[in-house]
CSV table of C-alpha atoms and ligand atoms in Angstrom, one decimal:
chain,number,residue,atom,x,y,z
X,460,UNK,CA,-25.1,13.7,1.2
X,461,UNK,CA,-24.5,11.3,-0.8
X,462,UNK,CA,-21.2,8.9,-0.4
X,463,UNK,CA,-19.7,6.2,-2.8
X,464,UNK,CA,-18.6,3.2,-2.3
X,465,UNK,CA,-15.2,3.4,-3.8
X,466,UNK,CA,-13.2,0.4,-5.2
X,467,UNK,CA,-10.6,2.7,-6.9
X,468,UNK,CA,-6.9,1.5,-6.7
X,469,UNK,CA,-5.5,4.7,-5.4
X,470,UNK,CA,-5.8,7.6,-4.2
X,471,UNK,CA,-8.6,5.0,-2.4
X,472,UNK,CA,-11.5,5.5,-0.3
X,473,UNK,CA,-11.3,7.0,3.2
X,474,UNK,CA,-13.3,5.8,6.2
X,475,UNK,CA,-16.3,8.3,6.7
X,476,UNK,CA,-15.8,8.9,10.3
X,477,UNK,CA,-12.3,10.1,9.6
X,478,UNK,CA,-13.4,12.8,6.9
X,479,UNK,CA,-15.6,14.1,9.0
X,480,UNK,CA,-13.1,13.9,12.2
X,481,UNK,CA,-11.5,16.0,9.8
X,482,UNK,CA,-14.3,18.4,8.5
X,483,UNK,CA,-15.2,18.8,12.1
X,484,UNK,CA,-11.6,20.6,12.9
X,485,UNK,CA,-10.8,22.0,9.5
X,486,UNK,CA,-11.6,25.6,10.6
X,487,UNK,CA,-10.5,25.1,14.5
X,488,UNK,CA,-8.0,22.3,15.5
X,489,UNK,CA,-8.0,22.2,19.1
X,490,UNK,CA,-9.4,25.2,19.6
X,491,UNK,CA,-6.4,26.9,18.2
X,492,UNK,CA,-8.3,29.1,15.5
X,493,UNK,CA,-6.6,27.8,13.0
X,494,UNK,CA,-6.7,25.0,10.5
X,495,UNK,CA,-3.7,22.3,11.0
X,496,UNK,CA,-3.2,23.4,7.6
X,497,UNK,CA,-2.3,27.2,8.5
X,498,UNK,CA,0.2,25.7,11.3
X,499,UNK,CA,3.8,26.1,11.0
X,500,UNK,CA,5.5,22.7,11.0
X,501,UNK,CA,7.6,24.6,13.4
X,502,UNK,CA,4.6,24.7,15.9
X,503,UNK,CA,3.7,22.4,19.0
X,504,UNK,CA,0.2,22.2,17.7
X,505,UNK,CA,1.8,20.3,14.6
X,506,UNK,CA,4.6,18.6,16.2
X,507,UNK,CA,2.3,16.8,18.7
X,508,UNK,CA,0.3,15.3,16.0
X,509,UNK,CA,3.1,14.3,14.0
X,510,UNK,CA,4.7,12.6,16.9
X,511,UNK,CA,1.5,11.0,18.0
X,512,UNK,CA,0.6,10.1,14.1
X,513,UNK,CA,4.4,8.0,14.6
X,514,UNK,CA,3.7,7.0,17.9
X,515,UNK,CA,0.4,5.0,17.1
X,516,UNK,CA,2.2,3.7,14.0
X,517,UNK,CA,4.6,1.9,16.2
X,518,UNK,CA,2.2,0.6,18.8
X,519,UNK,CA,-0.9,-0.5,16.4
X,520,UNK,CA,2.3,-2.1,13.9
X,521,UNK,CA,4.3,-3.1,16.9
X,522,UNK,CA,7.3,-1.3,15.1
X,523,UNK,CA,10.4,-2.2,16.8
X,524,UNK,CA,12.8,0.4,18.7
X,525,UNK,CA,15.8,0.0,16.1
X,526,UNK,CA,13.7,1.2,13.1
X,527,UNK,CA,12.9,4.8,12.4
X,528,UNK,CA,9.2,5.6,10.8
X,529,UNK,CA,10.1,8.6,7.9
X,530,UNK,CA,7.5,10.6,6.1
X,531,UNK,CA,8.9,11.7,2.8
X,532,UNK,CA,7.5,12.9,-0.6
X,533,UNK,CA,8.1,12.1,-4.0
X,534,UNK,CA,5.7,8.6,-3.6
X,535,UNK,CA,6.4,5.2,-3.9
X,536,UNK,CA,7.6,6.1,-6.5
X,537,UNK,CA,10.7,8.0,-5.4
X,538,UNK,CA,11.7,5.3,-3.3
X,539,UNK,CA,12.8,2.8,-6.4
X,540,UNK,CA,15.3,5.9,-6.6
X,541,UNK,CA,16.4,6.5,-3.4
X,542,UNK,CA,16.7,2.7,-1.9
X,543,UNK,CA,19.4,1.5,-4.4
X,544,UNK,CA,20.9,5.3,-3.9
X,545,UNK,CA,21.2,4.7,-0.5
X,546,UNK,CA,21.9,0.9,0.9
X,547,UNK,CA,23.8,0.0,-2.4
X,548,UNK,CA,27.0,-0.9,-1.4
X,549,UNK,CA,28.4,-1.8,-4.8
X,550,UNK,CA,27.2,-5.8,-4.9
X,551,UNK,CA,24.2,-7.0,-6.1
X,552,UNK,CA,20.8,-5.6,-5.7
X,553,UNK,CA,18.2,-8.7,-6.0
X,554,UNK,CA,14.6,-8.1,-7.1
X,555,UNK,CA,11.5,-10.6,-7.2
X,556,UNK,CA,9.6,-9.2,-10.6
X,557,UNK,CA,6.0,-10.0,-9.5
X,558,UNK,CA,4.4,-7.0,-11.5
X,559,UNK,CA,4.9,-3.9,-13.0
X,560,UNK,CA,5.6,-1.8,-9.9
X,561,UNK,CA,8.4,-4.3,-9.0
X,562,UNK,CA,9.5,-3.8,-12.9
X,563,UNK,CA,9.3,0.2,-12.1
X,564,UNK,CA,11.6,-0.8,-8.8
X,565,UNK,CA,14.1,-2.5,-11.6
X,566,UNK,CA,14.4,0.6,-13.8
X,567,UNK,CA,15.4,3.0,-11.0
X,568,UNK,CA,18.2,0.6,-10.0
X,569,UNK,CA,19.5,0.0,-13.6
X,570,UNK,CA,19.6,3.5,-14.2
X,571,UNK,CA,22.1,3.7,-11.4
X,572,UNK,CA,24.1,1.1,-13.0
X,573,UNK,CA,24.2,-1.3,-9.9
X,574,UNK,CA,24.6,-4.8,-10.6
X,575,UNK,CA,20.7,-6.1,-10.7
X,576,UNK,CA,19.8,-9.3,-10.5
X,577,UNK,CA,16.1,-10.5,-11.0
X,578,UNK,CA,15.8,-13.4,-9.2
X,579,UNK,CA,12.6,-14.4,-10.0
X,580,UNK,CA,9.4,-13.3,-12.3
X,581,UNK,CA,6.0,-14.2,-12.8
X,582,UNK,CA,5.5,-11.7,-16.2
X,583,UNK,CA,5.6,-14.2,-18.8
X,584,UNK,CA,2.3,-15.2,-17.2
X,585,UNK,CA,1.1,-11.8,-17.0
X,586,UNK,CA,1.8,-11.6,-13.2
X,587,UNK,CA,-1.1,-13.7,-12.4
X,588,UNK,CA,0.9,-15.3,-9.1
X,589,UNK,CA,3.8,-15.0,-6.8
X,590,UNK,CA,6.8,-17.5,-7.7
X,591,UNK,CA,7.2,-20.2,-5.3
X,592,UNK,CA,10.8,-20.2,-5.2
X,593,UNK,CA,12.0,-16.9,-4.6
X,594,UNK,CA,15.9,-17.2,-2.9
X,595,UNK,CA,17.5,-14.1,-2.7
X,596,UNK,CA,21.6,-14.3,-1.7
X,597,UNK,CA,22.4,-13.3,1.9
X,598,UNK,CA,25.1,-11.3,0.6
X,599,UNK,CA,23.3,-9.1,-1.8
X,600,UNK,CA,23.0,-5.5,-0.8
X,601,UNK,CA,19.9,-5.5,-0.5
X,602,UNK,CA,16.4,-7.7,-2.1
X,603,UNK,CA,13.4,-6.0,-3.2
X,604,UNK,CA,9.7,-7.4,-3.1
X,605,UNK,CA,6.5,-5.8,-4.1
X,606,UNK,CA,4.0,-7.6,-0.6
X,607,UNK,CA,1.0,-7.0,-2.9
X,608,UNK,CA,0.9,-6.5,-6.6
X,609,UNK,CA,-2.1,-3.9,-6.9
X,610,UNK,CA,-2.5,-4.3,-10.6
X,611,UNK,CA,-2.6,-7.9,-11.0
X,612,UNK,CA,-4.3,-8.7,-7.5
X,613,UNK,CA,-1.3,-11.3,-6.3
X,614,UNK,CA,0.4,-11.0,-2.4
X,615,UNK,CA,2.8,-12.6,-0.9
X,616,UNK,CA,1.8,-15.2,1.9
X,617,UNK,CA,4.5,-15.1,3.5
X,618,UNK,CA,8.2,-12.8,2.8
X,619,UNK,CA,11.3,-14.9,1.9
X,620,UNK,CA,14.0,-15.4,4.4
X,621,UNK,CA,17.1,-14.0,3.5
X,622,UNK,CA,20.2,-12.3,5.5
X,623,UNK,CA,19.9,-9.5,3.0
X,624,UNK,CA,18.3,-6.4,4.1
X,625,UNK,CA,14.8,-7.1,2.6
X,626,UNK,CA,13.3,-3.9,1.2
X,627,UNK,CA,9.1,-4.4,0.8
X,628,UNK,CA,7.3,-2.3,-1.0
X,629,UNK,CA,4.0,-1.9,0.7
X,630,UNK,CA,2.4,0.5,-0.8
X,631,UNK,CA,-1.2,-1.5,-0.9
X,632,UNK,CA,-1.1,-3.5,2.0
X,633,UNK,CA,0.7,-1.5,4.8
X,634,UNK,CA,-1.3,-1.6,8.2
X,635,UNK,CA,-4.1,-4.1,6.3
X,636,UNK,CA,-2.2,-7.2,8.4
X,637,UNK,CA,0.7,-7.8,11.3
X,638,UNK,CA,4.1,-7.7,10.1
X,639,UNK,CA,7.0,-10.0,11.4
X,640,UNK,CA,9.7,-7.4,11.6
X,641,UNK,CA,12.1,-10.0,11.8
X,642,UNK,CA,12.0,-10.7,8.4
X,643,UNK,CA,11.7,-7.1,6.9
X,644,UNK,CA,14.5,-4.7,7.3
X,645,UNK,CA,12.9,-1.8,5.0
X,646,UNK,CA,9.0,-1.3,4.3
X,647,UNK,CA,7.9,1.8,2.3
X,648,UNK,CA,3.9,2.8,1.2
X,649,UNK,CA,2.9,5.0,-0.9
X,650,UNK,CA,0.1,6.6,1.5
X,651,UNK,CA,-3.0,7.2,-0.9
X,652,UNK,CA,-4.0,3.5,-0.7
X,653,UNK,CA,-4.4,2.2,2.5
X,654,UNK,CA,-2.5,4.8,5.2
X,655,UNK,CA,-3.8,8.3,4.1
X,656,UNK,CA,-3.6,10.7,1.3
X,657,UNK,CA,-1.6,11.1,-1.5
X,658,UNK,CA,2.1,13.3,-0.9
X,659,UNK,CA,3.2,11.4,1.8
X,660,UNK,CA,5.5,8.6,1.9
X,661,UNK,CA,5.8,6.1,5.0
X,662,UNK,CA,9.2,4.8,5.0
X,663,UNK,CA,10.2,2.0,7.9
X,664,UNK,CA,13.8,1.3,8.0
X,665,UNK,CA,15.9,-0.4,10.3
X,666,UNK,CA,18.4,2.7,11.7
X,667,UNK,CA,21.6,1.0,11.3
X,668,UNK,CA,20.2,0.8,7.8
X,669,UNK,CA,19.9,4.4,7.7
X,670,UNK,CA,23.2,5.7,9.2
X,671,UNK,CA,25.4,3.3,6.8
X,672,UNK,CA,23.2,4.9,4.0
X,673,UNK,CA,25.3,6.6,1.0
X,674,UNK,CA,26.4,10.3,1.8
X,675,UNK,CA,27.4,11.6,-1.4
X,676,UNK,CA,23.9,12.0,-2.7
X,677,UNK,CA,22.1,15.0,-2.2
X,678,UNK,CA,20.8,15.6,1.0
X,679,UNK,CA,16.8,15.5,0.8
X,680,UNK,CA,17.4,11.8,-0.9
X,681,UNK,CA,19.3,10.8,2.2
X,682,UNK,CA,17.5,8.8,4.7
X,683,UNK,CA,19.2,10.2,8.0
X,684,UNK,CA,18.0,13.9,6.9
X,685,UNK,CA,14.4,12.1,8.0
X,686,UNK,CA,16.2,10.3,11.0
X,687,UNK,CA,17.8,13.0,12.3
X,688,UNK,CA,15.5,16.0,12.0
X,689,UNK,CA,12.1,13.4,12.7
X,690,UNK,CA,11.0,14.2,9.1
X,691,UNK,CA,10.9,17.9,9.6
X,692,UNK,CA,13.9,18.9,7.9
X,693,UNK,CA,12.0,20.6,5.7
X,694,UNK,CA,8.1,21.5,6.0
X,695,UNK,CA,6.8,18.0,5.5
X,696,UNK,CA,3.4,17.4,3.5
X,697,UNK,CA,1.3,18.5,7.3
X,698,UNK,CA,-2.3,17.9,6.0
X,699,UNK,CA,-1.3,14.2,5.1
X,700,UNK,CA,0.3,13.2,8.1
X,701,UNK,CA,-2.8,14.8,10.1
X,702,UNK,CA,-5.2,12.4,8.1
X,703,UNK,CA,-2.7,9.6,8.7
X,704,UNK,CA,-3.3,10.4,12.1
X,705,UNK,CA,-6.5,10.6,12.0
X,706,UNK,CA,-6.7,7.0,10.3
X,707,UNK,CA,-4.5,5.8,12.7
X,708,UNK,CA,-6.7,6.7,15.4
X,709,UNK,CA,-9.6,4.7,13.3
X,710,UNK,CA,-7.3,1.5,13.2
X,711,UNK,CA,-6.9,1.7,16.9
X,712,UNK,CA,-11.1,2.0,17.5
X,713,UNK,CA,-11.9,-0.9,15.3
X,714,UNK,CA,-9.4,-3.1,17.4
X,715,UNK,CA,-5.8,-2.7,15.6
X,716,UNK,CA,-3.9,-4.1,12.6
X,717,UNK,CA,-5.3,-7.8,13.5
X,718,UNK,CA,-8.8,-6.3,13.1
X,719,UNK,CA,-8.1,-5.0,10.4
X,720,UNK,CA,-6.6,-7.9,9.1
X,721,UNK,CA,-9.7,-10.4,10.3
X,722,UNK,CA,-11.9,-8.6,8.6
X,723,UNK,CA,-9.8,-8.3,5.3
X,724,UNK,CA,-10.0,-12.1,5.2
X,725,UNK,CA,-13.2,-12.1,5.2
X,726,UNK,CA,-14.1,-9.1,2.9
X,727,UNK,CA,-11.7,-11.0,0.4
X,728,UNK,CA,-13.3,-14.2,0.6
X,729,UNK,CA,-17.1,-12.9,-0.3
X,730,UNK,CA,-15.4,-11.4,-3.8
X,731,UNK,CA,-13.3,-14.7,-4.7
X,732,UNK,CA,-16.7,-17.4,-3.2
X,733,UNK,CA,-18.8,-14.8,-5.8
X,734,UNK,CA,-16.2,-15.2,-8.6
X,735,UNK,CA,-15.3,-19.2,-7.9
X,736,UNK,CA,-19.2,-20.3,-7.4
X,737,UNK,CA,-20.0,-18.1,-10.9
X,738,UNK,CA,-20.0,-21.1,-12.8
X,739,UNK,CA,-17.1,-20.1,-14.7
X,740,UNK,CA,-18.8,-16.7,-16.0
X,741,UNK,CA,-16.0,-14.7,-13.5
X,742,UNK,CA,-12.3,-15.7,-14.1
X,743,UNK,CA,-10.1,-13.9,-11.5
X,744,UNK,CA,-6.7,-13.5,-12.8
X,745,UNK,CA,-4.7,-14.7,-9.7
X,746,UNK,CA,-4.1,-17.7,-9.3
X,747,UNK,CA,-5.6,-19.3,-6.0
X,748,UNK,CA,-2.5,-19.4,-3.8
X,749,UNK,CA,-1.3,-15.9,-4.6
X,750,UNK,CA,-4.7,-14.2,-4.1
X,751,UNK,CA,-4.7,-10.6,-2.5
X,752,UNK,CA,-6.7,-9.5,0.0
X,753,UNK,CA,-6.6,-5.8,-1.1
X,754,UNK,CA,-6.9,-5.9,-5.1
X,755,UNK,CA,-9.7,-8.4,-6.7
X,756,UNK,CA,-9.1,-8.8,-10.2
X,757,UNK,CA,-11.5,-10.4,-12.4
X,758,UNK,CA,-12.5,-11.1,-16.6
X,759,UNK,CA,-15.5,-12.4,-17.9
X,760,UNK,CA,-15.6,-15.3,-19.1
X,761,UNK,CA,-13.7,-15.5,-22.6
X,762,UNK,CA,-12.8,-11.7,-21.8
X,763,UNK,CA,-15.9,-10.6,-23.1
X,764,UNK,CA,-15.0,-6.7,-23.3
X,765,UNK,CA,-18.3,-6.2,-24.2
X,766,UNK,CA,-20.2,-7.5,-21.2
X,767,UNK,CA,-17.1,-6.6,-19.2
X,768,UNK,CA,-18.0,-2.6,-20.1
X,769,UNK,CA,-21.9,-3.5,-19.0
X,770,UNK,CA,-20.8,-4.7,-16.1
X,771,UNK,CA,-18.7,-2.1,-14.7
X,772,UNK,CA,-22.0,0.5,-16.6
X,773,UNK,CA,-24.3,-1.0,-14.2
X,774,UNK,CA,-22.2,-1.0,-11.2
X,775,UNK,CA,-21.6,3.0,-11.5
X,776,UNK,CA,-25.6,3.2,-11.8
X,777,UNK,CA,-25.6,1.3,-8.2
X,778,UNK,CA,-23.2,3.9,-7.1
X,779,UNK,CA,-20.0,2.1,-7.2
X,780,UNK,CA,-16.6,3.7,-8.6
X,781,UNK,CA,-13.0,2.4,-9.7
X,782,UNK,CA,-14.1,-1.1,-10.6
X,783,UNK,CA,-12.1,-0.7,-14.6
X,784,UNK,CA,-9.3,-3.0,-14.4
X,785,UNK,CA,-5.7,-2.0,-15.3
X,786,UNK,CA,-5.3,-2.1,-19.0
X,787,UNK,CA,-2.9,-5.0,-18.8
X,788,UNK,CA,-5.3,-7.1,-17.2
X,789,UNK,CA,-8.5,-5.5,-18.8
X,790,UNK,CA,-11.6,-6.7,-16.8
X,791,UNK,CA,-12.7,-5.4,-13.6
X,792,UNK,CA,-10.5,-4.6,-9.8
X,793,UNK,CA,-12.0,-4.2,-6.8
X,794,UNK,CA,-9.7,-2.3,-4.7
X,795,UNK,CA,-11.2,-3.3,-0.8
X,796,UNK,CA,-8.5,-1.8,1.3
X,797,UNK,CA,-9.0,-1.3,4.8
X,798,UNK,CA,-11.9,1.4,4.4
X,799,UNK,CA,-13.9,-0.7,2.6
X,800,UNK,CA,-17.5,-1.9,4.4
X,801,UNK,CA,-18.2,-5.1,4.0
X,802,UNK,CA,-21.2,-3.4,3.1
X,803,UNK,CA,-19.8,-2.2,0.3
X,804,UNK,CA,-18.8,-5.7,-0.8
X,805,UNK,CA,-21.9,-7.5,-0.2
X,806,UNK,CA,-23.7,-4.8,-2.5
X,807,UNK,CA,-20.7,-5.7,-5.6
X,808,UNK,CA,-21.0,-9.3,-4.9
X,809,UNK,CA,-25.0,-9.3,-5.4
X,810,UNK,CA,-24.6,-7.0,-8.1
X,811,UNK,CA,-22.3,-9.4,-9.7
X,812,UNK,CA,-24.8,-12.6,-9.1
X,813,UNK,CA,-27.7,-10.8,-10.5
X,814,UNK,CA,-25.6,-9.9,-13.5
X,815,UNK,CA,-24.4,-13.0,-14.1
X,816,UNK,CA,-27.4,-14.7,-14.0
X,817,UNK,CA,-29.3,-12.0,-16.7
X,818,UNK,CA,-26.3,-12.4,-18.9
X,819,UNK,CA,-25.1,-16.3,-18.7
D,1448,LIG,C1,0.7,2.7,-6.3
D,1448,LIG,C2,1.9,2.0,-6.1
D,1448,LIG,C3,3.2,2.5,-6.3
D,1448,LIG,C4,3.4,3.9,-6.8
D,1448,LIG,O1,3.1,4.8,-5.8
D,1448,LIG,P1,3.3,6.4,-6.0
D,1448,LIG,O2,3.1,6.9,-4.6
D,1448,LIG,O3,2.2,6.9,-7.0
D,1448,LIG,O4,4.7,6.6,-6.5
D,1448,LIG,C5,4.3,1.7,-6.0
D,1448,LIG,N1,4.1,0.5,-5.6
D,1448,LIG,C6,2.9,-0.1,-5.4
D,1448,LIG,C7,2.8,-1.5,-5.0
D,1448,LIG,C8,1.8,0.6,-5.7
D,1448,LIG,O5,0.6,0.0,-5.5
């Protein structure tokens, strides 16, 4: 068999161990005869996984009592939606534009016809860092941040402080370092990056939060339909909430979110010492202080497409996949989310000497 090493951005690689954690009970989960996919959601051989998949979540993210965890579907995506639907109160909603998901965010809320204000914005520099002075009004309904822009490789060091509910968008860094919950009212994550597989949502919201949520919208876009019914309202998406699980379970073997989040440092810092001692032949499109740990975004020198297209030609050869940058940054991303080896990265970065070398 023969395995990858995947720097997509999403849907992103998987741990090994937890694929075949999963391969081993796909036919026979707990000696049930049955596949957790065949269960009814309905069923205590479900349930308990679901509860325990929530469970770890709170201890390994030291979640506090007065937030609910929520698995809903729709993406990341559906969230721009269903935040402004829900905690706008008929103020301001503030946003921090650090990149186009943030920009996506903006849309959704503007569609509404809330009062949006953008409060700050890195585009006209193409996103390449996180404004410095980011002050969001205590008295806004709510302020939005993207944590870590996965297209333009930026992340925020450290969340502003504001009395508004912050809303963070985490959908490419969640579980890859400790959150301080007492800055963050509302986080949401897009699973298929660093949690899980794509179709389920993880949505952390403080419950007050929840139960003075909007209740003329329809009911499957109001947040206590998750509360109250522990996301089983309906039949939630049961095969990615078992992998979650199963992931979870990995977190908690290889020491927790702070291990995770220790060896994330260092995974980063191999990919940014490669591009900074290059002798200017890799330009990474961050700047220094707003560098993410998760997505490595780099040009060639001069943005030579050319040598750009060799590059990412000769990494596929070694096995490599998902190193084509986003089209608005062109280049190359490495996507090194928590299931990425530092294996994996000390093959990229020796790749990357030799090539530059050969083709200086
Ligand atoms: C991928 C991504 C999204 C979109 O997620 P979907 O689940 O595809 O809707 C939103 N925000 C960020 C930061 C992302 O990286």
């Amino acid at each position: 068999m023969k395995r990858a090493i995947n720097f997509g951005a999403g849907p992103s690689a998987i741990a090994t161990e937890v694929l075949l954690e999963a391969q081993k009970e796909l036919l026979d989960f707990r000696g049930s005869g049955l596949s957790i996919m065949e269960a009814s959601h309905r069923s205590k051989l479900y349930e308990d996984i679901h509860n325990e998949a929530i469970t770890l979540m709170r201890e390994l993210y030291k979640i506090p009592e007065n937030y609910e965890v929520m698995f809903i579907q729709g993406g990341a995506s559906l969230q721009f939606a269903m935040i402004p639907m829900n905690l706008s109160k008929g103020g301001v909603a503030q946003y921090a534009d650090t990149g186009t998901w943030s920009s996506k965010a903006i849309k959704e809320a503007k569609i509404q016809k809330l009062n949006v204000e953008v409060v700050a914005s890195s585009k006209e520099s193409i996103y390449n860092h996180i404004p410095s002075d980011i002050k969001f009004s205590d008295d806004a309904d709510f302020a939005h941040i993207t944590s870590n822009n996965t297209i333009y490789g930026t992340q925020f060091k450290e969340f502003p402080s504001t009395k508004a509910p912050l809303v963070v968008d985490a959908s490419s860094d969640i579980f890859s370092y400790p959150i301080d919950w007492s800055k963050v009212d509302v986080l949401f994550a897009g699973a298929q990056k660093n949690a899980g597989p794509s179709g389920v949502t993880i949505v952390i919201m403080r419950k007050d939060l929840i139960e003075s949520g909007a209740t003329d919208i329809p009911t499957m876009l109001q947040y206590r339909t998750y509360s109250e019914n522990n996301s089983l309202y309906n039949t939630p998406p049961t095969f990615g909430i078992y992998i979650i699980w199963l992931i979870m379970k990995w977190i908690k073997e290889k020491g927790g979110i702070e291990a995770m989040e220790e060896l994330n440092i260092k995974k980063a810092a191999l990919l940014y010492d490669a591009i900074d001692n290059s002798n200017g032949f890799y330009v990474g499109h961050a700047q220094k202080d707003s560098r993410s740990l998760m997505n490595v975004s780099f040009n060639i020198k001069d943005k030579n497409a050319e040598l750009e297209a060799k590059l990412i030609k000769e990494t596929e050869a070694a096995g490599m996949i998902g190193l084509k940058g986003h089209r608005s940054v062109g280049g190359l991303r490495a996507s090194i989310y928590n299931a990425m080896s530092i294996e994996g990265i000390e093959a990229l970065v020796q790749l990357m000497e030799k090539f530059a070398k050969e083709n200086s």
